[in-house]
Short mmCIF file of C-alpha atoms (C1' of nucleotides) in Angstrom, two decimals:
data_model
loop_
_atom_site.label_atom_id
_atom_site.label_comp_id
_atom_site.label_asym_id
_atom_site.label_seq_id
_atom_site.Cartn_x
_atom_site.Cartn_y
_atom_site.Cartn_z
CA UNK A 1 3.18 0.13 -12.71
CA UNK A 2 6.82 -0.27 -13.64
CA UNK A 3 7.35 2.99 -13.50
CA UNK A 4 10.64 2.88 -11.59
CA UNK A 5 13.80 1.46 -11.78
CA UNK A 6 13.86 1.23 -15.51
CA UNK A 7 17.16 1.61 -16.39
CA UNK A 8 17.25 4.58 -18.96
CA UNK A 9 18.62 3.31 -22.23
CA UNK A 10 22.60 3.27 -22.45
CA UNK A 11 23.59 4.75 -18.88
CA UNK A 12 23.88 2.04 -15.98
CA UNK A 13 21.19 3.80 -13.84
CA UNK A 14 21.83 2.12 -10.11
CA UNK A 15 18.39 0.51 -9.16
CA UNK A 16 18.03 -2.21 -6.59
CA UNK A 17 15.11 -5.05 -8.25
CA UNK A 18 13.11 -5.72 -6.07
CA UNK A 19 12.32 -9.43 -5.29
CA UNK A 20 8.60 -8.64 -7.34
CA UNK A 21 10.53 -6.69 -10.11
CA UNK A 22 13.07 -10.08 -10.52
CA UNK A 23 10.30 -12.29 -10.66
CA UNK A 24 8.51 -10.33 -13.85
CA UNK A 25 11.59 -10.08 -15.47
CA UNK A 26 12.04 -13.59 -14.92
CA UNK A 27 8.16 -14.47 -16.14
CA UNK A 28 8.27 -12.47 -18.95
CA UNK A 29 11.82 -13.71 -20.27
CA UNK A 30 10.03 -17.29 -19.54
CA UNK A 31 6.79 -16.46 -21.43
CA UNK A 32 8.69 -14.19 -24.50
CA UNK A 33 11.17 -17.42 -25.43
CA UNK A 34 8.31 -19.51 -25.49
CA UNK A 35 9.79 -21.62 -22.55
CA UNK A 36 6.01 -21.16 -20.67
CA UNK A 37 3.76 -22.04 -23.38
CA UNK A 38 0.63 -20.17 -24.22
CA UNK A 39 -2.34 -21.69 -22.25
CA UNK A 40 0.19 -23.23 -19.60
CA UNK A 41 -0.98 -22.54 -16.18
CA UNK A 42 1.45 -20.46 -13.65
CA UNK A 43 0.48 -21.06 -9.90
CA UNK A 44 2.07 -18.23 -7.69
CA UNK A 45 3.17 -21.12 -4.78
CA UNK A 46 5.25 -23.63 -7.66
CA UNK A 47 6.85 -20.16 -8.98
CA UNK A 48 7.32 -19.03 -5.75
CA UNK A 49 8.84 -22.22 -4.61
CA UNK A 50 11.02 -22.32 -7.97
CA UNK A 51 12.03 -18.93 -7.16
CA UNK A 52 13.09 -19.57 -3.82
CA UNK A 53 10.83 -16.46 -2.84
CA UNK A 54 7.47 -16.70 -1.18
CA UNK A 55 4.14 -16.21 -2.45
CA UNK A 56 3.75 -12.07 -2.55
CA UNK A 57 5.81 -10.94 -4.85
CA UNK A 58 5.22 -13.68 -7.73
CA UNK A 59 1.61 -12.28 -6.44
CA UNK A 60 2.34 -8.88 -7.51
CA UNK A 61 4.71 -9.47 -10.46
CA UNK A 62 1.41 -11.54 -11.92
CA UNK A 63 -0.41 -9.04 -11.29
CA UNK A 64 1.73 -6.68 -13.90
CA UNK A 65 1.61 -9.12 -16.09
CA UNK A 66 -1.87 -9.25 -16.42
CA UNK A 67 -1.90 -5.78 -16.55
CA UNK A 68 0.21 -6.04 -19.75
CA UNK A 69 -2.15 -8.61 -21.20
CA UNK A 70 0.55 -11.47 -21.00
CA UNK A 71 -1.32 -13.83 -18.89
CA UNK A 72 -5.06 -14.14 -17.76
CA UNK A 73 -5.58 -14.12 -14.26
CA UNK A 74 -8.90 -15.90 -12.75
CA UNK A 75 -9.52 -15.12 -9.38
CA UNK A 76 -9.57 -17.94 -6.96
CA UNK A 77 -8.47 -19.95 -9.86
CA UNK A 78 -5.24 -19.25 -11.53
CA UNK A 79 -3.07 -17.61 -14.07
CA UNK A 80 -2.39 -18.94 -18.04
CA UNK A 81 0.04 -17.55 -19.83
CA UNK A 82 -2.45 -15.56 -22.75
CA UNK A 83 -2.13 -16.88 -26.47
CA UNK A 84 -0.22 -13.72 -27.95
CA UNK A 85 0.03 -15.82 -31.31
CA UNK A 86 0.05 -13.54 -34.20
CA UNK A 87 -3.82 -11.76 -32.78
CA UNK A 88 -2.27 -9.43 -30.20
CA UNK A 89 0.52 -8.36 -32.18
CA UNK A 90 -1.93 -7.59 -34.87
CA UNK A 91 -4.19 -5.80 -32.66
CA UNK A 92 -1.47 -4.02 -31.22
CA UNK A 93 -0.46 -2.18 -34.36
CA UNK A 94 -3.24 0.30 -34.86
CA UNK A 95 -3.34 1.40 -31.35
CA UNK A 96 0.61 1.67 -31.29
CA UNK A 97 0.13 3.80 -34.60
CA UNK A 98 -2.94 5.73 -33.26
CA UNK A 99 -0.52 6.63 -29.94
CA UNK A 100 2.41 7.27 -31.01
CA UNK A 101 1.52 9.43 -34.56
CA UNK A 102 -0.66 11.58 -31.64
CA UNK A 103 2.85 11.42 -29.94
CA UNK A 104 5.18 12.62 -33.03
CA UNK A 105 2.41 15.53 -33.70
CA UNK A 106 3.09 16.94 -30.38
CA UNK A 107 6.89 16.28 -29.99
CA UNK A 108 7.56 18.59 -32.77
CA UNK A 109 6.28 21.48 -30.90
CA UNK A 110 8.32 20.57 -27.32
CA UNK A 111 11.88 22.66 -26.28
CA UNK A 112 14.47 21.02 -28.27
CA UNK A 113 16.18 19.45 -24.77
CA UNK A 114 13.14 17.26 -24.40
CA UNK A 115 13.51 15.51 -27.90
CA UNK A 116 17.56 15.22 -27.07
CA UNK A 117 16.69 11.67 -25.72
CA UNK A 118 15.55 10.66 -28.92
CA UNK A 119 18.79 11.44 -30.81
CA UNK A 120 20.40 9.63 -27.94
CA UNK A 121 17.93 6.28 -27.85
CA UNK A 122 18.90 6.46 -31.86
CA UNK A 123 22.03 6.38 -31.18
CA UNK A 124 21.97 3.38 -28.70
CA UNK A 125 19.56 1.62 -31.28
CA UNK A 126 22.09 1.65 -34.08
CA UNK A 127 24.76 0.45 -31.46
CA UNK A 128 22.53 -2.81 -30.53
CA UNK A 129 22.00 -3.29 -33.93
CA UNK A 130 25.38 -3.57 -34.86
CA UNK A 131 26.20 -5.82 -32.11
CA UNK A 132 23.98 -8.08 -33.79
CA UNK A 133 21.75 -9.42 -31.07
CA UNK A 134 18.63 -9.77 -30.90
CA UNK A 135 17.59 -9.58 -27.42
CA UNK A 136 19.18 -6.50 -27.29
CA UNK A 137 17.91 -4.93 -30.16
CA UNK A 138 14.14 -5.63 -29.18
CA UNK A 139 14.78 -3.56 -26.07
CA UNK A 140 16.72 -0.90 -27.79
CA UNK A 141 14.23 -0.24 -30.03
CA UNK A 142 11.40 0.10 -27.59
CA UNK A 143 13.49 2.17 -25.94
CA UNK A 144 13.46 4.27 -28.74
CA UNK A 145 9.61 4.46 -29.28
CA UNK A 146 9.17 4.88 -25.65
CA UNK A 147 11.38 8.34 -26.02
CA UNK A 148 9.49 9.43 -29.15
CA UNK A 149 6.35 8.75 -26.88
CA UNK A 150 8.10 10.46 -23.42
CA UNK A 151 9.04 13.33 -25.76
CA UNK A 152 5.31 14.29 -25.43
CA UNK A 153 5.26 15.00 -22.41
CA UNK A 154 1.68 13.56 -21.80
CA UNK A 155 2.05 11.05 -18.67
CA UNK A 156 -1.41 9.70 -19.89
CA UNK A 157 -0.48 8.92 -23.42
CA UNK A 158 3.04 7.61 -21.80
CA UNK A 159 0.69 5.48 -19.78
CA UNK A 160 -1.56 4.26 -22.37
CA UNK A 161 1.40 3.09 -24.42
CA UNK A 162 3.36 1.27 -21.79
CA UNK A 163 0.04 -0.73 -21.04
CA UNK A 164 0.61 -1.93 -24.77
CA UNK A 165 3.64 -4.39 -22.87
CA UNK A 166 5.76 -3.09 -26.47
CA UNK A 167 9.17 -4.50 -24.75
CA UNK A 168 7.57 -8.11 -25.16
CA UNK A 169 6.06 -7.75 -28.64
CA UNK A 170 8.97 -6.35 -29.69
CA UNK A 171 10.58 -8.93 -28.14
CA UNK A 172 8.67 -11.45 -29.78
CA UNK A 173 8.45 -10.43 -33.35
CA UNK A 174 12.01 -9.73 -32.98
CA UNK A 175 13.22 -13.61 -31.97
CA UNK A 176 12.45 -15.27 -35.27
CA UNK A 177 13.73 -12.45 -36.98
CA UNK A 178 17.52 -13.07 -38.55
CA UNK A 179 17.32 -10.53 -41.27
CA UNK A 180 19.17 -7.31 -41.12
CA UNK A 181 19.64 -5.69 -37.51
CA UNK A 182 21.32 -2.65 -38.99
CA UNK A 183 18.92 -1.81 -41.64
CA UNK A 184 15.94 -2.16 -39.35
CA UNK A 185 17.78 -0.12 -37.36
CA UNK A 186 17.89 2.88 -39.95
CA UNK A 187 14.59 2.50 -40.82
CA UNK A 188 14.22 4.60 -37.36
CA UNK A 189 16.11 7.74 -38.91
CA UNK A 190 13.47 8.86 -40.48
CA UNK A 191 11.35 9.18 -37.60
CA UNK A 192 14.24 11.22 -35.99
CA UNK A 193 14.27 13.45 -38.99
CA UNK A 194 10.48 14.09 -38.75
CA UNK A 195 10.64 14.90 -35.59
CA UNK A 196 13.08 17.19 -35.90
CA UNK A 197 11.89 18.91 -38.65
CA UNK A 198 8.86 20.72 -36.81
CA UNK A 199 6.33 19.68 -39.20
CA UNK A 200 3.55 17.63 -37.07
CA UNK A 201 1.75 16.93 -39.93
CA UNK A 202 4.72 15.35 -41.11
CA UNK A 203 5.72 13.55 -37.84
CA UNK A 204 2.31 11.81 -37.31
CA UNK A 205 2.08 10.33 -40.67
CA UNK A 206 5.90 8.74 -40.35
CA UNK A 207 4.85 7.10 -36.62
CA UNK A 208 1.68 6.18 -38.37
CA UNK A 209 3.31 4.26 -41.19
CA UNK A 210 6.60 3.01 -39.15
CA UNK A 211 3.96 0.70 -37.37
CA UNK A 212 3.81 -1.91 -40.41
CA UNK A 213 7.33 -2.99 -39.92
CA UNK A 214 5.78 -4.59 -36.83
CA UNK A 215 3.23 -6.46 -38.64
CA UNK A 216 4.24 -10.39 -38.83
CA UNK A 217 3.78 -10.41 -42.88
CA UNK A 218 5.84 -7.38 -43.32
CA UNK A 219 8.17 -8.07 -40.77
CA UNK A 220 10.87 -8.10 -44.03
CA UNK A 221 10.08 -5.90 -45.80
CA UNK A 222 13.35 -5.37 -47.81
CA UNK B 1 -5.51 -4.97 -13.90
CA UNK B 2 -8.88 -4.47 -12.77
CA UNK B 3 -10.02 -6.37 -16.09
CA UNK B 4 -12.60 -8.24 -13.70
CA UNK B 5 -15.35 -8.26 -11.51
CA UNK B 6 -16.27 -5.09 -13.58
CA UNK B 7 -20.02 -4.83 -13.19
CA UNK B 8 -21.78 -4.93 -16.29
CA UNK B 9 -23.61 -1.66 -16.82
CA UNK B 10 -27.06 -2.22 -15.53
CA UNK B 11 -27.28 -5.24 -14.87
CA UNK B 12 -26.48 -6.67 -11.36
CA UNK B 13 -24.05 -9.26 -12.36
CA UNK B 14 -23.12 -10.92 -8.92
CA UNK B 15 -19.14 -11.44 -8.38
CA UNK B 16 -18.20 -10.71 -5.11
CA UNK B 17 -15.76 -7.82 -4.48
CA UNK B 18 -12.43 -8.72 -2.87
CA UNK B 19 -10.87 -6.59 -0.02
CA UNK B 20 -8.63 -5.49 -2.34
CA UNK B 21 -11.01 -4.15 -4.33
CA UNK B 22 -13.27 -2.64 -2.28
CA UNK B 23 -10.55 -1.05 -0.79
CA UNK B 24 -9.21 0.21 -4.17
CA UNK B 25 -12.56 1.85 -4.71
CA UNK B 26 -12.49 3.08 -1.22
CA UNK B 27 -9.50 4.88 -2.17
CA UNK B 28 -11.05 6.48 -5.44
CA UNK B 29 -13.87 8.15 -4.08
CA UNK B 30 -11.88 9.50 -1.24
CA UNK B 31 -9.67 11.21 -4.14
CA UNK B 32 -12.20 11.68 -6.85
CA UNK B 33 -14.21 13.64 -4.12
CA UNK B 34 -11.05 15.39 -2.64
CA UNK B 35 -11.02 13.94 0.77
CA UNK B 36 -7.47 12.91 0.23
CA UNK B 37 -5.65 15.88 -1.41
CA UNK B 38 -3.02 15.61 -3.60
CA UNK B 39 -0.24 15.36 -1.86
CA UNK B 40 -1.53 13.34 0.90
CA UNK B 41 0.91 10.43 2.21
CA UNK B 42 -1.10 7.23 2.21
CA UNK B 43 0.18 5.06 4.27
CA UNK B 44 -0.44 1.34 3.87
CA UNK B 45 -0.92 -0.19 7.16
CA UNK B 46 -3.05 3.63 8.38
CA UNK B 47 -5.51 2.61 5.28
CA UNK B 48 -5.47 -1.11 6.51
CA UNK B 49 -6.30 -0.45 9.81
CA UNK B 50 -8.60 2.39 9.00
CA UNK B 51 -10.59 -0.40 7.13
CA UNK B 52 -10.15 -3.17 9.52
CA UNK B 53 -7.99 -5.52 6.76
CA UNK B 54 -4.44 -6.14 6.51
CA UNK B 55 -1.31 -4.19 4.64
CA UNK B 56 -1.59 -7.06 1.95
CA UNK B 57 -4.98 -5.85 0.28
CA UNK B 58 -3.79 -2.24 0.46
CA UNK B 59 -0.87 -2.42 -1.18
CA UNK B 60 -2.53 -4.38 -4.05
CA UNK B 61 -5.15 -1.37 -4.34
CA UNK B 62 -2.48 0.81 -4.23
CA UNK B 63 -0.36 -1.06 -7.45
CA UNK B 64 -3.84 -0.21 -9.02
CA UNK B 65 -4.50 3.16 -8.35
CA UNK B 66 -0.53 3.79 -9.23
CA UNK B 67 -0.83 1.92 -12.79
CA UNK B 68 -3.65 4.69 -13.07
CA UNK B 69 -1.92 7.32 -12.16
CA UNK B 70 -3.87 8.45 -9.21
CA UNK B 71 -0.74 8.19 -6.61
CA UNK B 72 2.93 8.49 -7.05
CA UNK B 73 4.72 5.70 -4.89
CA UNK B 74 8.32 5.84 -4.13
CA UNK B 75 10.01 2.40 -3.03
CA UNK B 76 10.41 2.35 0.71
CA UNK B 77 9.49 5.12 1.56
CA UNK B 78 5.20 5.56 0.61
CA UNK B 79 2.65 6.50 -1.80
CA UNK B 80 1.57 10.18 -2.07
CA UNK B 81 -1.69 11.62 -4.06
CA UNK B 82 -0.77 12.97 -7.19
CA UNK B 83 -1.69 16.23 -8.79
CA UNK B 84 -4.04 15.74 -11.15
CA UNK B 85 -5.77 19.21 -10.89
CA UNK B 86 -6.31 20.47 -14.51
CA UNK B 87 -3.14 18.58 -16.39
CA UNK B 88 -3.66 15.27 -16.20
CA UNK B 89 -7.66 15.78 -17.27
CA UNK B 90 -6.61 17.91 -20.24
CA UNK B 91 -3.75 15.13 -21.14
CA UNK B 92 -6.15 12.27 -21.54
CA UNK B 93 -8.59 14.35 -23.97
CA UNK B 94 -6.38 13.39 -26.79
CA UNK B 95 -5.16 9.82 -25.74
CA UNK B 96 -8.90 9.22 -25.81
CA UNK B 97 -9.90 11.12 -28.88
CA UNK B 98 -7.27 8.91 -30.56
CA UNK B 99 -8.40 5.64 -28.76
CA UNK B 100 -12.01 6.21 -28.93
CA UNK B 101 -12.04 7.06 -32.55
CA UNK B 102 -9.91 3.89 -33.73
CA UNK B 103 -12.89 1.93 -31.57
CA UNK B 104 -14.94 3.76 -33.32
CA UNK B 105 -13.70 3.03 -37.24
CA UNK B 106 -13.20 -1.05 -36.27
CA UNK B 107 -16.60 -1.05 -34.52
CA UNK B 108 -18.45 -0.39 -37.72
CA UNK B 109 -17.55 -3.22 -39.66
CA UNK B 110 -18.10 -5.34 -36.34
CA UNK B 111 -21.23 -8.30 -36.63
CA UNK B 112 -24.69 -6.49 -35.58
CA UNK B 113 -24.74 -8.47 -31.88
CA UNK B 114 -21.21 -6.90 -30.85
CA UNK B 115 -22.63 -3.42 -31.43
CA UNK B 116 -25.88 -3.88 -29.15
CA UNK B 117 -24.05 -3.65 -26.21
CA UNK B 118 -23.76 -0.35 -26.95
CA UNK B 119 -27.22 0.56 -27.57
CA UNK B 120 -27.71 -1.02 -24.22
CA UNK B 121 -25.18 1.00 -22.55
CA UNK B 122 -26.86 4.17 -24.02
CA UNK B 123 -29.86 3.34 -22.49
CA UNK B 124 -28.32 3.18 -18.93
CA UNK B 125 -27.19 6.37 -19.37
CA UNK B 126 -30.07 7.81 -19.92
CA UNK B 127 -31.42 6.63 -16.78
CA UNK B 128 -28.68 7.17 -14.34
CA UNK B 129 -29.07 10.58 -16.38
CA UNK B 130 -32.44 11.39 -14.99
CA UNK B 131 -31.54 9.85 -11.54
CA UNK B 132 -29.77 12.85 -11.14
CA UNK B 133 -26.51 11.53 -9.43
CA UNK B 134 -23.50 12.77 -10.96
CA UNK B 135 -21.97 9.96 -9.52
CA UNK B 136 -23.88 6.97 -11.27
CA UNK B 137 -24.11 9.45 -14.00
CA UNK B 138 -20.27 9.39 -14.11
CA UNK B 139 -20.44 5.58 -14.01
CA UNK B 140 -22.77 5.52 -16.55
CA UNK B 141 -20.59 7.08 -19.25
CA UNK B 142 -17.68 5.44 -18.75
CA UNK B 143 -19.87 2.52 -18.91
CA UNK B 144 -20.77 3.80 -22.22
CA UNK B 145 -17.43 4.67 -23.73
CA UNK B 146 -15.94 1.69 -22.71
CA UNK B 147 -18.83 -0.50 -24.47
CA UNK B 148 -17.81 1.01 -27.60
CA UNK B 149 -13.97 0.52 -27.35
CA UNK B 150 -15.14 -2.91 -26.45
CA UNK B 151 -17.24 -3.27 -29.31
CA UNK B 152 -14.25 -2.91 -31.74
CA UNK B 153 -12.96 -6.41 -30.14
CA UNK B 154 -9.11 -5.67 -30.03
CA UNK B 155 -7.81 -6.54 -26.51
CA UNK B 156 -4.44 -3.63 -27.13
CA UNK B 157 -6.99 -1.16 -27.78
CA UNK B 158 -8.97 -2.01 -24.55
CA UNK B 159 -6.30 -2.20 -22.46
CA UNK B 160 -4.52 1.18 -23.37
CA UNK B 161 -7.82 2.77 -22.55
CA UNK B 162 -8.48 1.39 -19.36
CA UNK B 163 -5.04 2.05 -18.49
CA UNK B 164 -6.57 5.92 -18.69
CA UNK B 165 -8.92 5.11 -16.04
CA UNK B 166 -11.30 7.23 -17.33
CA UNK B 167 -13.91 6.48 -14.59
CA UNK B 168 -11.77 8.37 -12.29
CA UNK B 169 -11.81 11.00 -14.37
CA UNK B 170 -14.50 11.39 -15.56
CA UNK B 171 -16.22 11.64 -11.70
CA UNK B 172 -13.91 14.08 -11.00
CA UNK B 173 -14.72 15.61 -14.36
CA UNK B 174 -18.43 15.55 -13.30
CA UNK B 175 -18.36 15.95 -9.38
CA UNK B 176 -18.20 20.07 -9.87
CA UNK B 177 -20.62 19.74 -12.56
CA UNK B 178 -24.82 20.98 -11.59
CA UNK B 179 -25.83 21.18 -15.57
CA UNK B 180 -28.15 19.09 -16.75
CA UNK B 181 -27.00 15.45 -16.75
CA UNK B 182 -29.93 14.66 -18.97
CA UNK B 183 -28.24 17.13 -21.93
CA UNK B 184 -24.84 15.68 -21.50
CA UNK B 185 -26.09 12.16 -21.76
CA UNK B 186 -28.42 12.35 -24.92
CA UNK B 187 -25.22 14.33 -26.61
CA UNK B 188 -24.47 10.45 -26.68
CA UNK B 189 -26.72 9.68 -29.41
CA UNK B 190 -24.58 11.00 -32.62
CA UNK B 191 -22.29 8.20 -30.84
CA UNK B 192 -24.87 5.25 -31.20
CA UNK B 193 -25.90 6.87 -34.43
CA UNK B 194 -22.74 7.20 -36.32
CA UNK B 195 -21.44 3.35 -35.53
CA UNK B 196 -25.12 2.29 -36.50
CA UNK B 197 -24.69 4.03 -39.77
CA UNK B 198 -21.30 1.63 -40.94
CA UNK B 199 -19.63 5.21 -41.92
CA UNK B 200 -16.37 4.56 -40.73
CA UNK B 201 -15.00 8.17 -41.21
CA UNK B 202 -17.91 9.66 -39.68
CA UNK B 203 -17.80 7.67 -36.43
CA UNK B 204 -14.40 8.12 -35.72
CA UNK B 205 -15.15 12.28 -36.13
CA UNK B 206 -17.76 12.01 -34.30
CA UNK B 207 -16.28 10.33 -31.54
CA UNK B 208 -12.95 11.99 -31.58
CA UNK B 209 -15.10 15.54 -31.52
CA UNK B 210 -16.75 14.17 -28.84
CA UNK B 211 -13.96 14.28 -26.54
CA UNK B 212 -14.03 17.75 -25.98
CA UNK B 213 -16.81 17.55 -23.74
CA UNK B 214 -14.36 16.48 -21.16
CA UNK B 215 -12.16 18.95 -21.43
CA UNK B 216 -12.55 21.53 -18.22
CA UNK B 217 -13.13 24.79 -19.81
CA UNK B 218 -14.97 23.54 -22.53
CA UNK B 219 -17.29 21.38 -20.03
CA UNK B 220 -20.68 22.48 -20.57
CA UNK B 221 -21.18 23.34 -23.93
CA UNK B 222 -24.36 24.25 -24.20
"C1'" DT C 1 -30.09 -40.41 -19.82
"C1'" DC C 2 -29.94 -35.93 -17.78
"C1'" DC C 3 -30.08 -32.73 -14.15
"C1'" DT C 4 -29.12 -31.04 -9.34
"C1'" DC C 5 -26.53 -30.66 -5.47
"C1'" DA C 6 -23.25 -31.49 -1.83
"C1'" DC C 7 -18.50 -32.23 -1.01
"C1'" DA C 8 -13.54 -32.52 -1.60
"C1'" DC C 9 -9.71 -30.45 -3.78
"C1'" DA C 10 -6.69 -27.06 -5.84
"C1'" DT C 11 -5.59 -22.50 -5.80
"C1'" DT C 12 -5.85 -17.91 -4.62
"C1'" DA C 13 -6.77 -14.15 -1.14
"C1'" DT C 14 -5.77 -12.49 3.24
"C1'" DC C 15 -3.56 -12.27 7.58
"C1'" DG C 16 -0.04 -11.04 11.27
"C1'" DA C 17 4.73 -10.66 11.94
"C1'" DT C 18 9.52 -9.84 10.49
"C1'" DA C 19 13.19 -8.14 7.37
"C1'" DA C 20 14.95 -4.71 4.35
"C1'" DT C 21 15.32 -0.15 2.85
"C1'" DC C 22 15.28 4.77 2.68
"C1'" DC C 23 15.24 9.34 4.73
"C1'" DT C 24 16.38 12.34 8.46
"C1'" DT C 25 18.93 14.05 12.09
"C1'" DG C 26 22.86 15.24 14.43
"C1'" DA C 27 27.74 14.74 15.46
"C1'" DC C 28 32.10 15.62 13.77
"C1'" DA C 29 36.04 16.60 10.77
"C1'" DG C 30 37.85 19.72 7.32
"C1'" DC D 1 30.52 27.15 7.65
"C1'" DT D 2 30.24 23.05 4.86
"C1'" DG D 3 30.38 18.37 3.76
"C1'" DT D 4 30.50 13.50 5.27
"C1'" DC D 5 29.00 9.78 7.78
"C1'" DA D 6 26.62 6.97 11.12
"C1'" DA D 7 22.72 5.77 13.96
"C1'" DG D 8 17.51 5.93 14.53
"C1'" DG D 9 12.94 6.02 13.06
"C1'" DA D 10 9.37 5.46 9.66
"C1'" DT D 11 7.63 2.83 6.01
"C1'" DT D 12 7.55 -0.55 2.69
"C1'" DA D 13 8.82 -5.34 1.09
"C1'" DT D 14 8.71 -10.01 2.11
"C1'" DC D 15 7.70 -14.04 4.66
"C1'" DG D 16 5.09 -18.28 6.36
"C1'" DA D 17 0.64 -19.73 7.63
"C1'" DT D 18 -4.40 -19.67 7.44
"C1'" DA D 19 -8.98 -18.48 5.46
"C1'" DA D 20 -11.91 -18.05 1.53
"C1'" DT D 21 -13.38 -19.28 -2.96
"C1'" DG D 22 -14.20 -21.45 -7.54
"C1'" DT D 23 -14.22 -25.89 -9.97
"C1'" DG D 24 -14.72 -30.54 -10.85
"C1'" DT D 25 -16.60 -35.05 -9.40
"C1'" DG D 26 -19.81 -38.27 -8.28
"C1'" DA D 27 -24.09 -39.71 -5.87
"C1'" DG D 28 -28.84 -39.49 -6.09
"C1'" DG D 29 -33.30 -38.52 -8.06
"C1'" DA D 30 -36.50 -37.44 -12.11
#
DNA sequence: TCCTCACACATTATCGATAATCCTTGACAG
DNA sequence: CTGTCAAGGATTATCGATAATGTGTGAGGA
């Protein structure tokens, strides 16, 4: 779905947004500071109107939000913006762990230029983390999991993880979060390290376990 | 995405098809069965006025089948049929073994009435099994598989498998296939079996080994 | 009281037409 | 001969308006 014009992490990748691609961005930056409340109702003609665009591409944008589980769409009815409350990011963790260990067991066995990226989304993590915001460190460090996950080289596994919406979880869990930046940031390292080392075995039980920092009651846990 | 108007397997649930999505499934069987070869530009208003609706409908279907993986579409300039010969089949075998056997360890320790579905599913098989068309054969299973993801209740875990769209695949998987349907569907049973049995470890074996039956070379076991 | 059903309303789904964008081709300068 | 740039054509992206649909409401009967 968004499979374009995502800006790889660091570089200033020229993409044109589309009118559809402004409007999600705009939806889920609504929806993931709380601003649309879960169970309010989005009509595609008052955001459209809001927007100053017309009805399709609110249209479409819902549509990829729906696909990422952020709203429920009715036909002939509506859109609400989906309680995510503390259920989805709870359900989210296993399959996140089940993906992306599956992903570390195969990275370890790619060409080494294929696994450069995730030196390099390290790097940028570590970076947003020190400049201390939060925003910005959400999408750094899906950005990171999404290279681990790329690494693989498996478009379907790439797929199945993106459908997961991470960027707005992470996004989420990350906005009541003032602890640390930098520290959460290392926690990453390891993962690197794993990776790197060539033993899958090894790899896939790090991803595994990573995914409890992402659980709400661990969400500290220095 | 295409999260409803789903018919329930079996039963003749009545919810009206929109253009959009009879159009989308227009579009799959004319790729599952090979009529449009990868590669094949699809244009959007060709499609719309091959099927006597309007560019609108289309390009929905066409967000779909992208956000499955079935067609590459570049901004601007058009949507082509991907490749999904042999690599894209063999990719999802282990995005679903992982998926499939998480459903299957939650769906164990899931209250009796949220399993039954699956029994119920099961039995469909069966008969679209001894119907004899692959096609509602192919239906069929998916129909099955995804009862049991369902059956573990976590909304992530559903979503990241449909996102596979496994029903695509597994038609394709089955249109070249002349075994015995009959065989392939009771090898469901040890399915049904091992969530009955509230052996955690054992279902998700069972139903990650299971996976291999999709897998090309490895297609007809027996 | 409770149920059924027709009708009005709110909202989406679809349409036909126009605007925006990208790719290609060919001319032209270096 | 090569690289750059500017039209032209093909296709998507967006628009504004209309059709189709699901839901709630209230009248009427059992």
């Amino acid at each position: 779905m968004s499979n374009q014009a995502r800006p790889a992490s660091g570089s200033t990748r020229l993409a044109r947004l589309t009118v559809a691609d402004q409007v999600r961005d705009y939806l889920v930056v609504e929806i993931s500071e709380g601003r649309l409340a879960p169970g309010s109702p989005i009509r595609e003609l008052e955001i459209a109107e809001l927007l100053g665009t017309s009805q399709t591409p609110v249209r479409e944008a819902l549509r990829e939000l729906a696909a990422l589980g952020l709203i429920d769409v009715r036909r002939h009815v509506g859109a609400r913006v989906r309680d995510m409350a503390e259920q989805d990011l709870v359900d989210s963790v296993p399959v996140r762990a089940a993906l992306e260990s599956l992903a570390g067991r195969i990275a370890v066995s790619v060409p080494q230029p294929a696994r450069d990226a995730i030196q390099l989304a390290y790097d940028d993590l570590l970076e947003a983390a020190e400049g201390g915001d939060p925003l910005v460190y959400a999408k750094a460090s899906t950005e990171f999991h999404r290279s681990v996950v790329r690494a693989a080289g498996n478009d379907a596994l790439e797929r199945a993880w993106n459908s997961l919406g991470i960027e707005v979880m992470t996004i989420m869990a990350t906005a009541n979060h003032d602890g640390p930046l930098v520290e959460a940031a290392r926690a990453h390292a390891e993962i690197v390290e794993a990776i790197g080392s060539g033993d899958a075995d090894r790899a896939e039980r790090v991803l595994h376990d990573h995914q409890d920092h992402y659980l709400p009651t661990t969400r500290r846990p220095a």
